[in-house]
Short mmCIF file of C-alpha atoms and ligand atoms in Angstrom, two decimals:
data_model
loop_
_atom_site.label_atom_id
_atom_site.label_comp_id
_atom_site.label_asym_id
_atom_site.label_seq_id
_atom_site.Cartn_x
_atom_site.Cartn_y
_atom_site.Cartn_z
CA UNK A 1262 -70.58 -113.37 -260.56
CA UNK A 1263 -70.50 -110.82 -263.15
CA UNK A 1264 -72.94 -110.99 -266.09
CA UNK A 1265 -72.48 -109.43 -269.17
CA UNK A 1266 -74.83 -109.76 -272.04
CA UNK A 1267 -73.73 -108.57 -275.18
CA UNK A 1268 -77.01 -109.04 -277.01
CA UNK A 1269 -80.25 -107.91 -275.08
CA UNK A 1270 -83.24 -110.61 -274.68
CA UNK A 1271 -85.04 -108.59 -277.73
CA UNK A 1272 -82.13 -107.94 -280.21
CA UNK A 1273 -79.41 -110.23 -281.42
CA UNK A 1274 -76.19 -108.40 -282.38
CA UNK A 1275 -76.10 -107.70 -286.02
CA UNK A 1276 -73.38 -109.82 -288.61
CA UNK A 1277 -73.01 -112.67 -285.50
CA UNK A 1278 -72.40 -116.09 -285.75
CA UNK A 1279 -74.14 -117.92 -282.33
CA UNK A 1280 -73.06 -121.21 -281.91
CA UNK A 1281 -76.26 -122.61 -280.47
CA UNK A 1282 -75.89 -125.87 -278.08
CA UNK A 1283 -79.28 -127.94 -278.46
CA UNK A 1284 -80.36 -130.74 -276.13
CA UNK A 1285 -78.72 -134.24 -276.20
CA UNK A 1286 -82.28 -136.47 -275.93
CA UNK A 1287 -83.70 -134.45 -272.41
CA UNK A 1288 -85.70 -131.63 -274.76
CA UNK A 1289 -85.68 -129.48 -271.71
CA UNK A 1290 -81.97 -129.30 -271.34
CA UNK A 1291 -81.91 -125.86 -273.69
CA UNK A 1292 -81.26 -122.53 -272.06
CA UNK A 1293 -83.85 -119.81 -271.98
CA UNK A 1294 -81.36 -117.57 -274.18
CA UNK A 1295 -80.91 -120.55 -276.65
CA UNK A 1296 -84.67 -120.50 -277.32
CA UNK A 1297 -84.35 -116.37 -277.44
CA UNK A 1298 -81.43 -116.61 -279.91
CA UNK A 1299 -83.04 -119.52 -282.28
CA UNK A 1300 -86.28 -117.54 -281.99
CA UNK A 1301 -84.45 -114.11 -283.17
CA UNK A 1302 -82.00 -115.23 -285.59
CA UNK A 1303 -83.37 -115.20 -289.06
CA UNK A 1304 -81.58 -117.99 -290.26
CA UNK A 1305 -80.58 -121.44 -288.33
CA UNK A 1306 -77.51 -123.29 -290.15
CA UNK A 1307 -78.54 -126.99 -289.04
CA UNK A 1308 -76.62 -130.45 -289.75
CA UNK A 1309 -79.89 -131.55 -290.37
CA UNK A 1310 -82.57 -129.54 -291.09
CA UNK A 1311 -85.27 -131.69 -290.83
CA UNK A 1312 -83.91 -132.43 -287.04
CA UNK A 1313 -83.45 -128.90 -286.42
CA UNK A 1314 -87.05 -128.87 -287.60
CA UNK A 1315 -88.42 -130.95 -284.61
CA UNK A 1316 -86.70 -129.31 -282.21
CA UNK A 1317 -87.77 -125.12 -283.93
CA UNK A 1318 -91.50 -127.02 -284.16
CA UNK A 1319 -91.09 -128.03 -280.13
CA UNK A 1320 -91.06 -124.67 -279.23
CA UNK A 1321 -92.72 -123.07 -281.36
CA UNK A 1322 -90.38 -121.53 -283.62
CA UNK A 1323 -89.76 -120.31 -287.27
CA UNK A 1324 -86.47 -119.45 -288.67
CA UNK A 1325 -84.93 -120.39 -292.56
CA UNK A 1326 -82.62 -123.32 -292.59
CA UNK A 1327 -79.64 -123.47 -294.12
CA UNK A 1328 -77.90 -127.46 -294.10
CA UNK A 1329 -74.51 -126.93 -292.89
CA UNK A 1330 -73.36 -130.67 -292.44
CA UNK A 1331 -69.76 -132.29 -292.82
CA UNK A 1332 -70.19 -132.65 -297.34
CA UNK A 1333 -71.02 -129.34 -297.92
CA UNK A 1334 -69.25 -127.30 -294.61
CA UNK A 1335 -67.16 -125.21 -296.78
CA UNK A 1336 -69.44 -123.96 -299.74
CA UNK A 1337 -72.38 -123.21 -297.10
CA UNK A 1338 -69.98 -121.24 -294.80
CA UNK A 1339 -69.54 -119.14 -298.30
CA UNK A 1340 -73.91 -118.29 -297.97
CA UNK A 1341 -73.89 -117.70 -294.32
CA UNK A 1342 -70.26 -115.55 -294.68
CA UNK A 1343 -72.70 -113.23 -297.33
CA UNK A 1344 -75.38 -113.01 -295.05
CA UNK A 1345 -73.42 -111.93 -291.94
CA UNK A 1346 -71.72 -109.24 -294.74
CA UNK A 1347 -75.80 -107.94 -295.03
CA UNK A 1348 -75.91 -107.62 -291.26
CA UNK A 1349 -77.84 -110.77 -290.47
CA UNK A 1350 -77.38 -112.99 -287.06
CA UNK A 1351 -77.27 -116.44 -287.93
CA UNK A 1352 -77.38 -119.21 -285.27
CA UNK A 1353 -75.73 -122.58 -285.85
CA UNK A 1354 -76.91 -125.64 -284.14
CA UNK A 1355 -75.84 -129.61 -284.77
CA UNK A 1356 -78.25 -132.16 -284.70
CA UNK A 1357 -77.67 -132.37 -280.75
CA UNK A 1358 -75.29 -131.01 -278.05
CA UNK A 1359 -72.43 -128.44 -278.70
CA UNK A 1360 -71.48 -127.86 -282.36
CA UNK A 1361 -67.95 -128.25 -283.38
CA UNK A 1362 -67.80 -131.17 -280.84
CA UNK A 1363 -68.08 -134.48 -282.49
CA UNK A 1364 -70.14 -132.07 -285.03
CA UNK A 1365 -70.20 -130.01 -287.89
CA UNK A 1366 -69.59 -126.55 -287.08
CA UNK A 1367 -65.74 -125.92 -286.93
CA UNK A 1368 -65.23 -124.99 -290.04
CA UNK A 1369 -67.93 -122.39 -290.21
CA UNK A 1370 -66.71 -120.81 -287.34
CA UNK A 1371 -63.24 -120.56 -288.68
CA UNK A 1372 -64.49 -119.07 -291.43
CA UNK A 1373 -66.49 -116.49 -289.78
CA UNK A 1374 -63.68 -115.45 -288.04
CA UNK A 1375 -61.14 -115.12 -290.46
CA UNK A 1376 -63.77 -113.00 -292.12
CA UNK A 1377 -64.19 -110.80 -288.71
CA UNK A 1378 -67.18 -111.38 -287.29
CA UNK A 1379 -68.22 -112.23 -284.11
CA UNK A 1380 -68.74 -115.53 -283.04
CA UNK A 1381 -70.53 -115.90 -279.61
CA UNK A 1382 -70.75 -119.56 -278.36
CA UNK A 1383 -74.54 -120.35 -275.97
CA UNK A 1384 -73.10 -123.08 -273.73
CA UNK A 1385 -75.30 -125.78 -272.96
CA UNK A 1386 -75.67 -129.68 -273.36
CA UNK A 1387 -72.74 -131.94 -274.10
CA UNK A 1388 -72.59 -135.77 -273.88
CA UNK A 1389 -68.84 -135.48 -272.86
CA UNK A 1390 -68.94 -133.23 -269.92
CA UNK A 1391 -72.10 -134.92 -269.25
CA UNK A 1392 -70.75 -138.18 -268.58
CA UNK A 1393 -67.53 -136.88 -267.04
CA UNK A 1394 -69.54 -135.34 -264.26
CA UNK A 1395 -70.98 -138.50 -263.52
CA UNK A 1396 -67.85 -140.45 -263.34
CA UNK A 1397 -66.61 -139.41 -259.58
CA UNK A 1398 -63.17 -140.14 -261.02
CA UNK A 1399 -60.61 -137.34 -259.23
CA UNK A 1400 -58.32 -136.25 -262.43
CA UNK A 1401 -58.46 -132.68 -262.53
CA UNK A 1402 -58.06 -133.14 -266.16
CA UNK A 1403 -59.33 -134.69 -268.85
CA UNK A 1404 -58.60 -135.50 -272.55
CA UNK A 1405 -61.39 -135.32 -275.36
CA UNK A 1406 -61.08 -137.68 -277.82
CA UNK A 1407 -64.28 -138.06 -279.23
CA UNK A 1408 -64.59 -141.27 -282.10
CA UNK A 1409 -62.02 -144.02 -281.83
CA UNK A 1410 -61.30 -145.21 -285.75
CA UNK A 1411 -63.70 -147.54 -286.79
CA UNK A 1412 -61.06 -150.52 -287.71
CA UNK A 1413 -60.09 -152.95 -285.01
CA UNK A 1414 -56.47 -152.44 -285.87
CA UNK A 1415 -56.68 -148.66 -286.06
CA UNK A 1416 -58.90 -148.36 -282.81
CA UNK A 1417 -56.34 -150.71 -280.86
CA UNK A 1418 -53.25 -148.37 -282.45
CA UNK A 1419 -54.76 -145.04 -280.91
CA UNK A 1420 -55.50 -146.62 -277.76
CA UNK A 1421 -52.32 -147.57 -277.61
CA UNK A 1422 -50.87 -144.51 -277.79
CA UNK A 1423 -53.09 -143.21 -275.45
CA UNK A 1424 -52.62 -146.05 -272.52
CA UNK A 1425 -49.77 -144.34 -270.66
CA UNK A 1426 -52.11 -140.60 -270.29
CA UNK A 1427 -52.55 -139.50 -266.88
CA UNK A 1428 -55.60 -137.27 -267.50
CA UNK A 1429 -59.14 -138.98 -267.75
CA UNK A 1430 -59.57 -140.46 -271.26
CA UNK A 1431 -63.68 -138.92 -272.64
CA UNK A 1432 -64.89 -141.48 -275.94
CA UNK A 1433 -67.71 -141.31 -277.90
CA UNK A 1434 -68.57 -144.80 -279.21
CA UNK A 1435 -71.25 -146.19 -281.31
CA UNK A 1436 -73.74 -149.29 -280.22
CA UNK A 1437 -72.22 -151.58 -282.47
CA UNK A 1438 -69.16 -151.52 -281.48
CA UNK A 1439 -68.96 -150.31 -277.93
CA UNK A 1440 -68.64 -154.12 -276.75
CA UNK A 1441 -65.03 -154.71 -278.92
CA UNK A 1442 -63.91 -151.28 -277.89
CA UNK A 1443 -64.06 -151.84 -274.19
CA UNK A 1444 -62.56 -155.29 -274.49
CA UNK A 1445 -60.22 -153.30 -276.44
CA UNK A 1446 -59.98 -150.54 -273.81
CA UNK A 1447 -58.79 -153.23 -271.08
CA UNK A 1448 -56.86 -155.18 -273.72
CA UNK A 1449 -54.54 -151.74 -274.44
CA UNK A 1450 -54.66 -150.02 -271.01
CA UNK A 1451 -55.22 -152.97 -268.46
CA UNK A 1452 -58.63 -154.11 -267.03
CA UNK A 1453 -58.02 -152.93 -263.56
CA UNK A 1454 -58.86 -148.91 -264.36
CA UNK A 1455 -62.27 -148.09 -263.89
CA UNK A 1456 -64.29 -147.35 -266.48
CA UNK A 1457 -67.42 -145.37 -266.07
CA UNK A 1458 -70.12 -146.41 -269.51
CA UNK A 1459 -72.26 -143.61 -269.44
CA UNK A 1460 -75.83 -144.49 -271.71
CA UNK A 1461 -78.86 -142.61 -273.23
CA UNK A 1462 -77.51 -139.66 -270.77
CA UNK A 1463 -80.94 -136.96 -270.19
CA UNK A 1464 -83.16 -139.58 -272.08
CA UNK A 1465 -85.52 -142.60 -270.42
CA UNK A 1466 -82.90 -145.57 -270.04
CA UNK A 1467 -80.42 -143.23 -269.45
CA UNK A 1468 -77.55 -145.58 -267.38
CA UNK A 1469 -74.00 -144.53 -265.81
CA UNK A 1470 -72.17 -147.78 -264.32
CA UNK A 1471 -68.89 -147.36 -263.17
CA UNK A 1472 -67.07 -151.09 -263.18
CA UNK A 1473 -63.31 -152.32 -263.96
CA UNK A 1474 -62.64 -152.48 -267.81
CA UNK A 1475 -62.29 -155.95 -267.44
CA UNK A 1476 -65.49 -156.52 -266.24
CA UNK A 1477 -67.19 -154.18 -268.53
CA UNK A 1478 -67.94 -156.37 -271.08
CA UNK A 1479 -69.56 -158.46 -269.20
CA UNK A 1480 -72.26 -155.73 -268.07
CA UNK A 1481 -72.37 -154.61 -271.29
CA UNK A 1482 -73.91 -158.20 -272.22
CA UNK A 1483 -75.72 -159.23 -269.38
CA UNK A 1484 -78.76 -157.44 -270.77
CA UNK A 1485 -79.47 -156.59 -274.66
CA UNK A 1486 -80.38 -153.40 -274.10
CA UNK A 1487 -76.95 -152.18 -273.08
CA UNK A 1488 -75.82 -152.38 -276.24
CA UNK A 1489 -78.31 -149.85 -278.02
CA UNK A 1490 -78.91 -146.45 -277.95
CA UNK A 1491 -75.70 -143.71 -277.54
CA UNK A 1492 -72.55 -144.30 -275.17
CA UNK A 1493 -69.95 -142.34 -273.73
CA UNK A 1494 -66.78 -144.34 -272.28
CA UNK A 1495 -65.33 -142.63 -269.64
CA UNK A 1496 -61.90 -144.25 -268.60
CA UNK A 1497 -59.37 -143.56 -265.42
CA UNK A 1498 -56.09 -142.23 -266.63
CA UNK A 1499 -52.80 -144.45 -266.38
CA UNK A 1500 -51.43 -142.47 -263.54
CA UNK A 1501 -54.43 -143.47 -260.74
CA UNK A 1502 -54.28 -146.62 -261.10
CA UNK A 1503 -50.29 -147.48 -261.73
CA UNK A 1504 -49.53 -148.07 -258.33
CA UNK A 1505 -52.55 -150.45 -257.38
CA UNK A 1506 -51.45 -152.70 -260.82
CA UNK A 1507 -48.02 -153.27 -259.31
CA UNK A 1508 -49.71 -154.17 -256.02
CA UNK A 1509 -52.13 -156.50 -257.69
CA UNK A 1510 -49.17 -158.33 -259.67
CA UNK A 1511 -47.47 -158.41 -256.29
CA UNK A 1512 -49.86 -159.70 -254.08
CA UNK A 1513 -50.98 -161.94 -256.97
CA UNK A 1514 -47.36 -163.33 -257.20
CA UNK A 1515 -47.12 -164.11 -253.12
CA UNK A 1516 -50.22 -166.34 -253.52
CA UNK A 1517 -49.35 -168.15 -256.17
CA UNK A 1518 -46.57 -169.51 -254.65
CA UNK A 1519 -48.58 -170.65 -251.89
CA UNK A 1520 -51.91 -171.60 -253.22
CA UNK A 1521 -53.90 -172.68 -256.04
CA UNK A 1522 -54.92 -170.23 -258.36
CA UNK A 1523 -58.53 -170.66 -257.64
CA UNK A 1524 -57.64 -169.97 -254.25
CA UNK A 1525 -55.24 -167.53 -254.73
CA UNK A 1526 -57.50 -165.06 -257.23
CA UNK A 1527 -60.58 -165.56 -254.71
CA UNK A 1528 -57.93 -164.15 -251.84
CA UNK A 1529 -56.54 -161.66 -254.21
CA UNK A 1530 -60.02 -160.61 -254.61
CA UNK A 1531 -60.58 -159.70 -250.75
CA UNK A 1532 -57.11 -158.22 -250.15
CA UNK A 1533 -56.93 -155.68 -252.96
CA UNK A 1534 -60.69 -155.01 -253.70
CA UNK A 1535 -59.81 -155.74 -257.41
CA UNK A 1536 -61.83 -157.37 -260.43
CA UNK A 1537 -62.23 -161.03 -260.02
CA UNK A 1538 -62.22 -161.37 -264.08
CA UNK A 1539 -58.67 -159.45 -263.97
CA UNK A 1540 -56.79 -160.61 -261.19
CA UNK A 1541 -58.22 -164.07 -263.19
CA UNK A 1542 -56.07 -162.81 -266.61
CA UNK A 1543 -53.39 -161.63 -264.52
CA UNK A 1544 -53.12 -165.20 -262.50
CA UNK A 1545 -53.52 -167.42 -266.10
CA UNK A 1546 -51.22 -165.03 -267.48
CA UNK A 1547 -48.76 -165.82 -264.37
CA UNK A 1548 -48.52 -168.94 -264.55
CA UNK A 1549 -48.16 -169.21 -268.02
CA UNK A 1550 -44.94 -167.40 -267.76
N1 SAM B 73 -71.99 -132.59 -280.36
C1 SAM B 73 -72.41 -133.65 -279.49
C2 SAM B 73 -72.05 -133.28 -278.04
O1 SAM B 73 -71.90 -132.09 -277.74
O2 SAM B 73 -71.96 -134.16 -277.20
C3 SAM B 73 -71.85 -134.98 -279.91
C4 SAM B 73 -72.31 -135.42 -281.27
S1 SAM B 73 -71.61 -136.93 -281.81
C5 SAM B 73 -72.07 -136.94 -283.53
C6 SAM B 73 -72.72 -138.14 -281.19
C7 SAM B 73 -72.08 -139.02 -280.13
O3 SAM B 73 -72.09 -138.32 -278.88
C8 SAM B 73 -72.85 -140.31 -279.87
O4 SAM B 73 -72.45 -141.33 -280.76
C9 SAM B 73 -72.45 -140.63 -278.44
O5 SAM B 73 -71.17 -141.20 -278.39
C10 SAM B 73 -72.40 -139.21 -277.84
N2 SAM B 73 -73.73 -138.87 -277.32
C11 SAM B 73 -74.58 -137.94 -277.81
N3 SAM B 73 -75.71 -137.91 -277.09
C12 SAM B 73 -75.57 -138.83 -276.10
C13 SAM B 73 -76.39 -139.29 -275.04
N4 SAM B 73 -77.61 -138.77 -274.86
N5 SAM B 73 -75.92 -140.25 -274.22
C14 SAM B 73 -74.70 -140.78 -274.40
N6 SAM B 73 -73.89 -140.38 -275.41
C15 SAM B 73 -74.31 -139.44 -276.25
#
């Protein structure tokens, strides 16, 4: 591997924007050369400063802060834009992870650019690729969606349009809802895909369970702590599990004409290795037809 530093540990390159990724809850998941650059670079542009200021008083640091947050994006991009014009570095950081993801941050950058300066990105912590790494789930690809809408109606809409996806579906969710949106996650895309509810990732109850949708809420409640702190839902796309719902509705169907439905689900269970709680829905839903 090749590496090629454009700025040397001592001196940041003049009129840059660095797009600084900061840790996610584990403080020690920063990079050496984030601490350099936030050390060097006069002037931080933090979501919120007095975050930023935790993290600068952590290790050590002193730098000016400038708010840069989602209200006032545009007219602080303006200050930092004049700045850059003097020859000043200026690091931007969000309150935690990657900035511009889920974040603040885009706009700035845009900005920057259009005005011809370089932007140069530190890599680093990020919930999403985080949790996606700790999913074992074999899409090559996956698709970012970050926040879900906040309205029941909304959130089931975009799901929705999402079910039919192949690639690995990545949401950020808050506490308070996470239990409707994975009963809205198997309502939408079927309970059999596995979900993988990644929580507190880096910090002390950090917890990554990997379970059917359908039987996800039930984790979620069997303990009151599951429902606190931050969440990433990491769901299977449509295309690895397609051919093991047709099975299940198949092998589901045989038994039914042959057996109870008690019976028949607790068979269904051992043949296809599937959710009890699904092939349950799928069986009521059967017979109902
Ligand atoms: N820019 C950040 C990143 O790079 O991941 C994301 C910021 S977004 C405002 C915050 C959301 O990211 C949280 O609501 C949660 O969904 C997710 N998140 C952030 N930190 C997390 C953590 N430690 N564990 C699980 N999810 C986390």
């Amino acid at each position: 591997m090749t590496t090629v530093a454009h700025d040397s540990p001592q001196n940041l390159d003049r009129a840059t924007l660095y797009v600084v990724a900061t840790p996610i809850g584990n403080l020690s998941d920063i990079s050496a050369r984030a601490i350099e650059t936030l050390s060097r670079a006069g002037h931080i542009a933090a979501e919120d400063t007095r975050v930023t200021q935790r993290l600068l008083d952590h290790y050590g640091i002193s730098a000016r802060l400038i708010a840069v947050h989602e209200h006032n994006e545009q007219r602080a991009a303006g200050e930092i834009l004049a700045l850059l014009a003097t020859g000043a570095s200026v690091a931007l950081v969000s309150d935690a992870g990657t900035p511009g993801i889920s974040d603040p941050g885009a706009r700035l950058v845009a900005a920057a650019h259009a005005a011809g300066y370089r932007v140069c990105p530190l890599p680093g912590a990020n919930a999403a690729a985080a949790a996606v790494s700790a999913s074992g789930f074999l899409s090559p690809h996956f698709l970012f969606y970050g926040f879900l809408p906040a309205r029941a109606s909304a959130r089931r809409e975009a799901l929705s349009a999402l079910a039919a996806q192949p690639h690995t579906l990545v949401f950020y969710e808050a506490p308070h809802r996470v239990a409707e949106c994975v009963v809205d996650l198997a309502a939408t895309m079927g309970g059999g895909r596995r979900v993988l509810v990644a929580r507190e990732l880096t910090k002390l109850f950090e917890e990554t369970h990997v379970c059917a949708l359908s039987d996800a809420p039930e984790w979620l409640a069997a303990n009151a702590h599951r429902t606190k702190g931050e969440f990433v839902l990491v769901v299977e796309g449509a295309d690895a599990t397609a051919p093991d719902e047709a099975a299940l509705d198949n092998t589901l169907a045989v038994l039914l004409e042959e057996l109870p439905l008690k019976q028949a689900v607790a068979l269904a269970v051992k043949i296809t290795g599937g959710s009890r709680n699904d092939l349950y829905q799928r069986a009521l839903a059967k017979k109902g037809e």
